[in-house]
Every structure is written in structure tokens, then in C-alpha cells.
mmCIF file of C-alpha atoms and ligand atoms in Angstrom:
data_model
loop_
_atom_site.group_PDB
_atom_site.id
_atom_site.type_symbol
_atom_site.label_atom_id
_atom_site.label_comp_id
_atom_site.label_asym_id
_atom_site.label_seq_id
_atom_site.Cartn_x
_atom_site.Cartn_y
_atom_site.Cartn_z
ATOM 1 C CA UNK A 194 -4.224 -10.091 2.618
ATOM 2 C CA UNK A 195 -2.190 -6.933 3.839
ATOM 3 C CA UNK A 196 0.405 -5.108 1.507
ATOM 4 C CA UNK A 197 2.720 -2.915 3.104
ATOM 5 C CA UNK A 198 5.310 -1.052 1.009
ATOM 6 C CA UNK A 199 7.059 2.091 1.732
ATOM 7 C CA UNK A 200 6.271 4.766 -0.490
ATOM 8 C CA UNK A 201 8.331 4.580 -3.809
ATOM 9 C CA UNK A 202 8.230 0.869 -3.196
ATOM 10 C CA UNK A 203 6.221 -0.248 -6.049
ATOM 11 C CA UNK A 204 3.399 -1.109 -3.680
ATOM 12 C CA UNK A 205 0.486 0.702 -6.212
ATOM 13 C CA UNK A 206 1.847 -1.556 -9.240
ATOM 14 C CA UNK A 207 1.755 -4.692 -7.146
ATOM 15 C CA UNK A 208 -1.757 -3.957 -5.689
ATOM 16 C CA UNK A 209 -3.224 -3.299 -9.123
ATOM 17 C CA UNK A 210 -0.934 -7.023 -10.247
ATOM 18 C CA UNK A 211 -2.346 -9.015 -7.233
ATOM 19 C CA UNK A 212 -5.618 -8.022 -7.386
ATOM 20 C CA UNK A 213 -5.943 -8.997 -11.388
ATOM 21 C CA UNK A 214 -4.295 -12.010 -10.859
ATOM 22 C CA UNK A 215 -6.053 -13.251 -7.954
ATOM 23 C CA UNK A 216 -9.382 -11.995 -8.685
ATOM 24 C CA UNK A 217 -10.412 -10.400 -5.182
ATOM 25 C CA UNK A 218 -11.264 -6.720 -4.321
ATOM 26 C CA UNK A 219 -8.447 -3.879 -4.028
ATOM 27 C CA UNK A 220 -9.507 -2.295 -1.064
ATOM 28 C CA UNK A 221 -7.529 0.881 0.115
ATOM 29 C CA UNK A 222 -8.760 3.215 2.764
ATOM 30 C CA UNK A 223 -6.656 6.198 1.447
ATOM 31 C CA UNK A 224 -9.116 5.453 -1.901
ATOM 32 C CA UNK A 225 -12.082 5.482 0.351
ATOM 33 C CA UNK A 226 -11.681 8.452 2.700
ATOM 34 C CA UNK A 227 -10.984 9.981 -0.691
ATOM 35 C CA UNK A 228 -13.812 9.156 -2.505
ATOM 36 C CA UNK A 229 -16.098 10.171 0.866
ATOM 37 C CA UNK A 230 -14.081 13.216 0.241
ATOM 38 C CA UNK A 231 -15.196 13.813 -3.199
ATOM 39 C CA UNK A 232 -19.030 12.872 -2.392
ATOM 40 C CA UNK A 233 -18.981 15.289 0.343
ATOM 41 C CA UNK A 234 -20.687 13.258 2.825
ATOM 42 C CA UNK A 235 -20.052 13.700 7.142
ATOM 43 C CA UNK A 236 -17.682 11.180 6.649
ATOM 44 C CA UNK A 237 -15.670 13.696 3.992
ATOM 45 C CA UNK A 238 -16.520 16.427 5.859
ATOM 46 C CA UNK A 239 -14.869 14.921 9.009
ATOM 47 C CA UNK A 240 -11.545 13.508 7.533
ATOM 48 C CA UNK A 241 -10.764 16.158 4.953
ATOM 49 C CA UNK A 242 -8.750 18.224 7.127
ATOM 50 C CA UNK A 243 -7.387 15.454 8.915
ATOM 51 C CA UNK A 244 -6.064 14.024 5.777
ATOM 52 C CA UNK A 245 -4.586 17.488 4.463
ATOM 53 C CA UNK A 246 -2.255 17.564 7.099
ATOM 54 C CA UNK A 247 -1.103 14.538 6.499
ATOM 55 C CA UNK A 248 -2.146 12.904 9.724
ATOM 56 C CA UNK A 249 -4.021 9.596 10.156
ATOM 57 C CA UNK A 250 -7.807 9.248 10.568
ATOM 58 C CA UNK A 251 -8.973 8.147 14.031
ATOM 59 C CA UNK A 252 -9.078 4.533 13.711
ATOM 60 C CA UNK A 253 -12.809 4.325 14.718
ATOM 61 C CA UNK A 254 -13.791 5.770 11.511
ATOM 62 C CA UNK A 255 -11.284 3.767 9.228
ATOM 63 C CA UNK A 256 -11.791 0.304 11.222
ATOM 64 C CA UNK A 257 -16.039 0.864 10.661
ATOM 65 C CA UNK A 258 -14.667 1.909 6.915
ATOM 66 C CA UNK A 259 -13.610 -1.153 6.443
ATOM 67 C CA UNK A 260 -15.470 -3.836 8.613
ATOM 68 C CA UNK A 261 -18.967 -2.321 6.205
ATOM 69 C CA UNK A 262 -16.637 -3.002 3.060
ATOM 70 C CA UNK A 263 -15.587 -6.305 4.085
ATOM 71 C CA UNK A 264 -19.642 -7.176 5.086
ATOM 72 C CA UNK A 265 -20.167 -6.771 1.418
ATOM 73 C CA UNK A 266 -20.543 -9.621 -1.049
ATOM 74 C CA UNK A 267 -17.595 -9.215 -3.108
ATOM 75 C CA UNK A 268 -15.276 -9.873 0.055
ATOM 76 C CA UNK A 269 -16.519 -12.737 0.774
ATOM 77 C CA UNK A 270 -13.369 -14.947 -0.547
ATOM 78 C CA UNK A 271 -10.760 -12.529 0.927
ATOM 79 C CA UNK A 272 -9.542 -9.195 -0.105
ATOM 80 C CA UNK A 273 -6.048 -7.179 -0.614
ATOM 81 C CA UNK A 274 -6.494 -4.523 1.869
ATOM 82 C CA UNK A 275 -3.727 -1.644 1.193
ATOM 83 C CA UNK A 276 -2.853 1.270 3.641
ATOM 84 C CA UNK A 277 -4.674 -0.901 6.290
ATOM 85 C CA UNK A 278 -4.014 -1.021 9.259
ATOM 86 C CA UNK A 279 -1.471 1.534 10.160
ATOM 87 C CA UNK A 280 -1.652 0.957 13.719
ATOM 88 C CA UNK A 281 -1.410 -1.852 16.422
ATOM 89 C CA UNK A 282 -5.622 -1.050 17.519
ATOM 90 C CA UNK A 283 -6.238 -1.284 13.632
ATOM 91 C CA UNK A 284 -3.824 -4.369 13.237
ATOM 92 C CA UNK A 285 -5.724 -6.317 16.242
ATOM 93 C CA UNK A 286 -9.224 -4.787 15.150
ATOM 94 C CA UNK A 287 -8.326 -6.674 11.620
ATOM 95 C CA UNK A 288 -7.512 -9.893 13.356
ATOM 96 C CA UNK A 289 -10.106 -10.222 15.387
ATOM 97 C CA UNK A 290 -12.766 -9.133 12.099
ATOM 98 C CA UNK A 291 -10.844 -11.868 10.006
ATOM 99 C CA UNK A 292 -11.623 -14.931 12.719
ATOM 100 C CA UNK A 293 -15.604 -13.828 13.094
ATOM 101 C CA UNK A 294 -15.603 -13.980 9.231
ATOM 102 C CA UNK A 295 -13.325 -17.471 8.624
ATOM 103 C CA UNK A 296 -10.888 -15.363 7.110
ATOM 104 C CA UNK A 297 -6.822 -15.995 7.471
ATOM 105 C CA UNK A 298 -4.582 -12.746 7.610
ATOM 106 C CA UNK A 299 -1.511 -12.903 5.182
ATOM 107 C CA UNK A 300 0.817 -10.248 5.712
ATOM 108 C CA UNK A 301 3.297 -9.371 2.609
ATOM 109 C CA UNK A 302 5.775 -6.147 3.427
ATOM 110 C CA UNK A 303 7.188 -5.398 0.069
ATOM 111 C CA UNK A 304 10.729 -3.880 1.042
ATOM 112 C CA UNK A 305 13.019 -1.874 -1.099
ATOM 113 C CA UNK A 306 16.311 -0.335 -0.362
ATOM 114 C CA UNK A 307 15.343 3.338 0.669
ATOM 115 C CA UNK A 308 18.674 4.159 -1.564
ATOM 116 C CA UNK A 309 16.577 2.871 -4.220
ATOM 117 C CA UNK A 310 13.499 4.527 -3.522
ATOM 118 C CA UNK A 311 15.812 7.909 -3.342
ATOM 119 C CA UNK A 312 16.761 7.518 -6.901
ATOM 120 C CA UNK A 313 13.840 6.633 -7.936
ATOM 121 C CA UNK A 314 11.823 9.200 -6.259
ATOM 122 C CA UNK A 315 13.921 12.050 -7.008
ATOM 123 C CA UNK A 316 14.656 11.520 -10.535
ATOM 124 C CA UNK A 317 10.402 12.384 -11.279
ATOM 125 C CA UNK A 318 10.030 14.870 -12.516
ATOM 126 C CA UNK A 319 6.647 16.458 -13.682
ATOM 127 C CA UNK A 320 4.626 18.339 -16.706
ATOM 128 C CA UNK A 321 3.057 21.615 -14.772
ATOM 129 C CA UNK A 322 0.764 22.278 -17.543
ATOM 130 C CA UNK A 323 -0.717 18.437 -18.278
ATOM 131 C CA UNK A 324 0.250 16.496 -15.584
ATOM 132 C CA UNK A 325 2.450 13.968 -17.329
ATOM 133 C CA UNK A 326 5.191 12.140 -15.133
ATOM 134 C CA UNK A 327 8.795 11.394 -16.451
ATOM 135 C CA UNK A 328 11.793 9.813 -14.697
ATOM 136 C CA UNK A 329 15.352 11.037 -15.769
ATOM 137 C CA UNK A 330 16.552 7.418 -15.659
ATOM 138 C CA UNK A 331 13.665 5.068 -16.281
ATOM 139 C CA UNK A 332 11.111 7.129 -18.521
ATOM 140 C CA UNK A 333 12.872 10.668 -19.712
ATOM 141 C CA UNK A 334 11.469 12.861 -22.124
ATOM 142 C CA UNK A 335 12.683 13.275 -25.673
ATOM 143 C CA UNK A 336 13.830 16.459 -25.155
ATOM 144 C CA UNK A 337 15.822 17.190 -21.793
ATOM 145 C CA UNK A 338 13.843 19.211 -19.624
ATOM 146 C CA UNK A 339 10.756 19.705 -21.361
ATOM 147 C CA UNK A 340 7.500 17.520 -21.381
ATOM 148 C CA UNK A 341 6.992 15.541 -24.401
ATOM 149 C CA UNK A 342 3.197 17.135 -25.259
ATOM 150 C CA UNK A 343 3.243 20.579 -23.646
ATOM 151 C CA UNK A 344 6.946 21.408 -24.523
ATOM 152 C CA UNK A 345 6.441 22.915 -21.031
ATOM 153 C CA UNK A 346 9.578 23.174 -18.698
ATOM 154 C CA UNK A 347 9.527 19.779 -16.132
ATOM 155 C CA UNK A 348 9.485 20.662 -12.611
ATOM 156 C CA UNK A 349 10.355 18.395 -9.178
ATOM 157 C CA UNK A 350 7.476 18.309 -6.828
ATOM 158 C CA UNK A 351 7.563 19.397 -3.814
ATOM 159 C CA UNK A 352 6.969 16.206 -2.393
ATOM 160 C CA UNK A 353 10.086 14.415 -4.420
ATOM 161 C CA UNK A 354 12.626 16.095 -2.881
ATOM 162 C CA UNK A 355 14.930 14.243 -1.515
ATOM 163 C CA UNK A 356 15.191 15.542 2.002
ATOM 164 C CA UNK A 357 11.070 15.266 1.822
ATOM 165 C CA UNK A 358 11.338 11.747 0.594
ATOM 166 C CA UNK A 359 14.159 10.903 3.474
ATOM 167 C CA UNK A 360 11.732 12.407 6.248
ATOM 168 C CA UNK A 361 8.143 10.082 4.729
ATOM 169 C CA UNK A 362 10.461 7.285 4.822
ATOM 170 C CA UNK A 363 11.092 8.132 8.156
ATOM 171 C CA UNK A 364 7.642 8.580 8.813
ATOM 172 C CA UNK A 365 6.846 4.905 7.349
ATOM 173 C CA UNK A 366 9.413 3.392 9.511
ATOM 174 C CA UNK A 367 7.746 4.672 13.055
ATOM 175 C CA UNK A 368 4.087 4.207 11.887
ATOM 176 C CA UNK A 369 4.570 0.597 10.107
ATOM 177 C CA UNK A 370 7.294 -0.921 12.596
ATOM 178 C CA UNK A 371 5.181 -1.656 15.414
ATOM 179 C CA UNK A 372 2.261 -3.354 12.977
ATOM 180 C CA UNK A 373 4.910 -5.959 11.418
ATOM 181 C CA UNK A 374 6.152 -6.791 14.631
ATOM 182 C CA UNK A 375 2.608 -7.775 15.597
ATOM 183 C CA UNK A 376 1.935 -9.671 12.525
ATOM 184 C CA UNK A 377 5.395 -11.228 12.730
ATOM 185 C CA UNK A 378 4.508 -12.797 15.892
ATOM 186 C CA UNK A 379 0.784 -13.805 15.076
ATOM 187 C CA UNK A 380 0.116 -14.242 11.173
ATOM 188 C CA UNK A 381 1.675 -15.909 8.085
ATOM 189 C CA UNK A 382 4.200 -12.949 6.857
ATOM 190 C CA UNK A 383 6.017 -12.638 3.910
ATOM 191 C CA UNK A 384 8.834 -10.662 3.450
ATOM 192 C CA UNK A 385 10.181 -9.823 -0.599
ATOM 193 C CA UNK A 386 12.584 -7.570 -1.440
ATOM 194 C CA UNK A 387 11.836 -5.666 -4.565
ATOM 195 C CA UNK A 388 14.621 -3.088 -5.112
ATOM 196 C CA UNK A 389 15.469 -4.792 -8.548
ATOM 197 C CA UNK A 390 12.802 -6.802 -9.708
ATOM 198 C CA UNK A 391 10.696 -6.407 -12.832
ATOM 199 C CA UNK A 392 7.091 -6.187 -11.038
ATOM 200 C CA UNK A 393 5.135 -8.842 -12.729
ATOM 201 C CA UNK A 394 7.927 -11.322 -11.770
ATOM 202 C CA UNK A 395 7.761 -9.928 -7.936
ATOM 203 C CA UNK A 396 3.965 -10.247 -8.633
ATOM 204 C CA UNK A 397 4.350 -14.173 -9.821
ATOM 205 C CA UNK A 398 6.226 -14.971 -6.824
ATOM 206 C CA UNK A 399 4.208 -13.149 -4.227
ATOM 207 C CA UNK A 400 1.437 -15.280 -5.388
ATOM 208 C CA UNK A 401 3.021 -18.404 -5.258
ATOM 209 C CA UNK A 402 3.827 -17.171 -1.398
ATOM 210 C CA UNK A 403 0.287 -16.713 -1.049
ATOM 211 C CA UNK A 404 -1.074 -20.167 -2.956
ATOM 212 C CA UNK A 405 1.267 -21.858 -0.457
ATOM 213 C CA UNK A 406 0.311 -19.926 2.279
ATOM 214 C CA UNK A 407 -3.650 -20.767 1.553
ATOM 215 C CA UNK A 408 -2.457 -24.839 1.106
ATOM 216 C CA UNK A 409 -0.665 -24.752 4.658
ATOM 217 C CA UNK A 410 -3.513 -23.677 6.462
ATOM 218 C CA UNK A 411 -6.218 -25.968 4.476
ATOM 219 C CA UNK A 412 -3.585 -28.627 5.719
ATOM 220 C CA UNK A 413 -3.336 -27.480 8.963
ATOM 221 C CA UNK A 414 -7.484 -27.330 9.435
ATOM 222 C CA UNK A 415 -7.934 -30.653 7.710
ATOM 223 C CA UNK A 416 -4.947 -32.281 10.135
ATOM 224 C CA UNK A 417 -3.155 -33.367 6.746
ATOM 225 C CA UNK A 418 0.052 -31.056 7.682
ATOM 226 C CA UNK A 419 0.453 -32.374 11.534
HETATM 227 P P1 AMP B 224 -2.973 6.619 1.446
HETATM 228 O O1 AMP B 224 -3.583 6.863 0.115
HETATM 229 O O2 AMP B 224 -3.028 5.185 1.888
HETATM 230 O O3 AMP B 224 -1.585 7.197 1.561
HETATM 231 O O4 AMP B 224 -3.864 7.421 2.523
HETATM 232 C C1 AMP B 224 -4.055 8.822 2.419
HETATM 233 C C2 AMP B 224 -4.432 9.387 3.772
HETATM 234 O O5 AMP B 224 -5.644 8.797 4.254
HETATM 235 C C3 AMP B 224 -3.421 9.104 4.878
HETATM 236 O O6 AMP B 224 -2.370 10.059 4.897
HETATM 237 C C4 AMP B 224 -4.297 9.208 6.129
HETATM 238 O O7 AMP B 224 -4.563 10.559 6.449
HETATM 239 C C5 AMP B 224 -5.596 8.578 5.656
HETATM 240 N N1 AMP B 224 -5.601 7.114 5.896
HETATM 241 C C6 AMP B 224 -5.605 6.132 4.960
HETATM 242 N N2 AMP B 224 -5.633 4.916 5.538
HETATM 243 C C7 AMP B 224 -5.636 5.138 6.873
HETATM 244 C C8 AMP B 224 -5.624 4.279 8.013
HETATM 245 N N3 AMP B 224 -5.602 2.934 7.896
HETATM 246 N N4 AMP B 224 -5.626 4.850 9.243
HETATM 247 C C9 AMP B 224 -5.656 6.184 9.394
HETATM 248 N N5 AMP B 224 -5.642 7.052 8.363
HETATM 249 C C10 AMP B 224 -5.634 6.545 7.104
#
């Protein structure tokens, strides 16, 4: 299973949902690279800059990232792959890898209205001193302004603001486009809009896409759906 979600979408909450709820392995490259990152390894070594700028790992390294996770025991029922692929060599390197390992490719792009995501997004603000994140609509402090432990004065990071938030969405857009085209065309694909929607009931009916999804295709194999 693929989730793709613009950032701001939600798409962290409903990975962490799925996964519990389905019982198979969260697997995100950005997680990986990081944690090769934090060991230190050649792997780290190689992507750290890479990823500091912001720019995308060859896909050589990410698709062997993941075809030596999905070899592993755990995946052997399926998986929830997040932040993979990001591009059309990734995309076909993950449909080919599914069909030498019986596996199906679901494809769910969580959209949200990138008004939304604006709001959202832009009302964060943060604790400098402990880390603590509030929103000015959905989670502010008790006192305006100032973090809730530290008393500290909240701050917008850099990364919030708006015309930053505006250009990754544009970003998303150009990178993702091309992949959901090619899943569109090829794969079962699920499209849910999640703008307004309480996540564990976007999370209840995401996995009803998928338990239908999974029935169709054990229909279509076993000739009971033709
Ligand atoms: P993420 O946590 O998914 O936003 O990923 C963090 C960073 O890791 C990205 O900005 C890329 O530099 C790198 N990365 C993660 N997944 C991929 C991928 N599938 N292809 C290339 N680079 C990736």
C-alpha cells in the first residue's frame, strides 16, 4: 500500500492509524535514510547532504532501501510504504518488486484543500526552549503567546511560513503528479479527501477502501468476480 499526502495533509496521523489497524509494517524511507543518518554508516554518509538540501536521494539507493526491507519477514503480508516512490523509475521499480513477490499495489492519495493546509500550517506555532507545538486555532496555549511549560515566547518556524508552505506545496505537486498518473492508469487508486474529517473516521473508511480492494482482486484471481 502507498500513502501519498501533501505535507500538512494529515498523512503522519493516518500512517501511524493504518498501520495499527491493519497490523502491517510502517515503512518510510525519509525514517530510514534518517536513521542510516544517525548510525553513521556509508549509506548516512552518502545521503546526508543530499537530504539537507532538501533534494531527493538517487533512486538506486532508496529503491535497494526498500526492496532489502521488503525481503524481510515482517513484509511478507504487505506493507504501508510512505514517501515511496517519489518518482516514475521508483513507481515502476515498486511494481515490478510487488509482482515477483505476489504482492498487489494499492495506491491511496490523501488530498486536502491546500487552503486548508495554509491555515493549518501557519497557525503552528512553536516553544524555542522545549520544543512543544501549539496551533492558534486547534491547540493554543493558555496564555497567548507564550508556551504552556517554559512561559517562553512562541515563535513561527521558518518552515511554516506561509509563502514557504505555498512553494513545498508547489514542490509536492511537480514531484507527486507524474507518480499518480502512473498508478491511475495501472493500480487500484483511491482518492479521499480529508480537509474536514476527524482522522480516525478518514482512517475507518480508508480501510474499508482497502478490505474491498483486497476482496476484488481475490475475486478476480479465483474467477468469482468475471
Ligand atoms: P520524508 O521524511 O519522506 O519527507 O523524507 C525526507 C528526505 O529523505 C526527503 O526530502 C529526501 O531527501 C529523502 N527521501 C525520502 N524518501 C525518498 C525517496 N523515495 N526518493 C528520494 N529521496 C527520498
Amino acid at each position: 500500500m502507498v500513502l501519498f499526502g501533501p505535507p500538512g495533509s494529515g498523512k503522519g496521523t493516518q500512517a501511524k492509524l493504518l498501520t495499527e489497524m491493519l497490523g502491517l509494517p510502517h515503512v518510510s524511507t525519509g525514517d530510514m535514510l534518517r536513521e542510516h543518518i544517525a548510525a553513521g554508516d556509508a549509506l548516512g554518509m552518502e545521503v546526508r547532504e543530499i537530504i539537507k538540501a532538501g533534494q531527493l536521494v538517487p533512486d538506486y539507493l532508496v529503491i535497494r532501501l526498500v526492496e532489502d526491507r521488503l525481503d524481510r519477514a515482517d513484509c511478507e503480508a504487505g506493507v504501508l510504504l510512505d514517501g515511496f516512490p517519489r518518482t516514475l523509475d521508483q513507481a515502476r521499480m515498486l511494481v515490478g518488486m510487488a509482482e515477483g513477490r505476489g504482492l498487489r499495489v494499492l495506491v491511496i492519495h490523501l488530498k486536502v484543500d491546500y487552503d486548508v493546509i495554509t491555515a493549518r500550517l501557519t497557525g503552528r506555532r512553536l516553544c524555542p526552549q522545549c520544543g512543544t507545538l501549539y496551533n492558534i486555532r486547534l491547540k493554543p496555549p493558555i496564555v497567548a503567546g507564550r508556551c504552556d511549560i517554559e512561559g517562553a515566547r512562541l515563535i513561527v518556524r521558518e518552515d511554516d511560513k506561509e509563502s514557504v508552505i505555498r512553494q513545498r506545496l508547489v514542490g509536492y505537486d511537480a514531484q507527486t503528479m507524474p507518480v499518480l498518473e502512473y498508478f491511475f492508469a495501472r493500480v487500484r487508486f483511491f482518492e479521499v479527501d480529508g480537509s474536514d474529517r476527524k482522522p480516525e473516521h478518514l482512517a475507518k473508511e480508508i480501510v474499508t477502501w482497502i478490505r474491498s480492494a483486497i476482496d476484488a482482486d481475490t475475486d478476480e484471481i479465483s474467477g468469482e468476480g468475471l
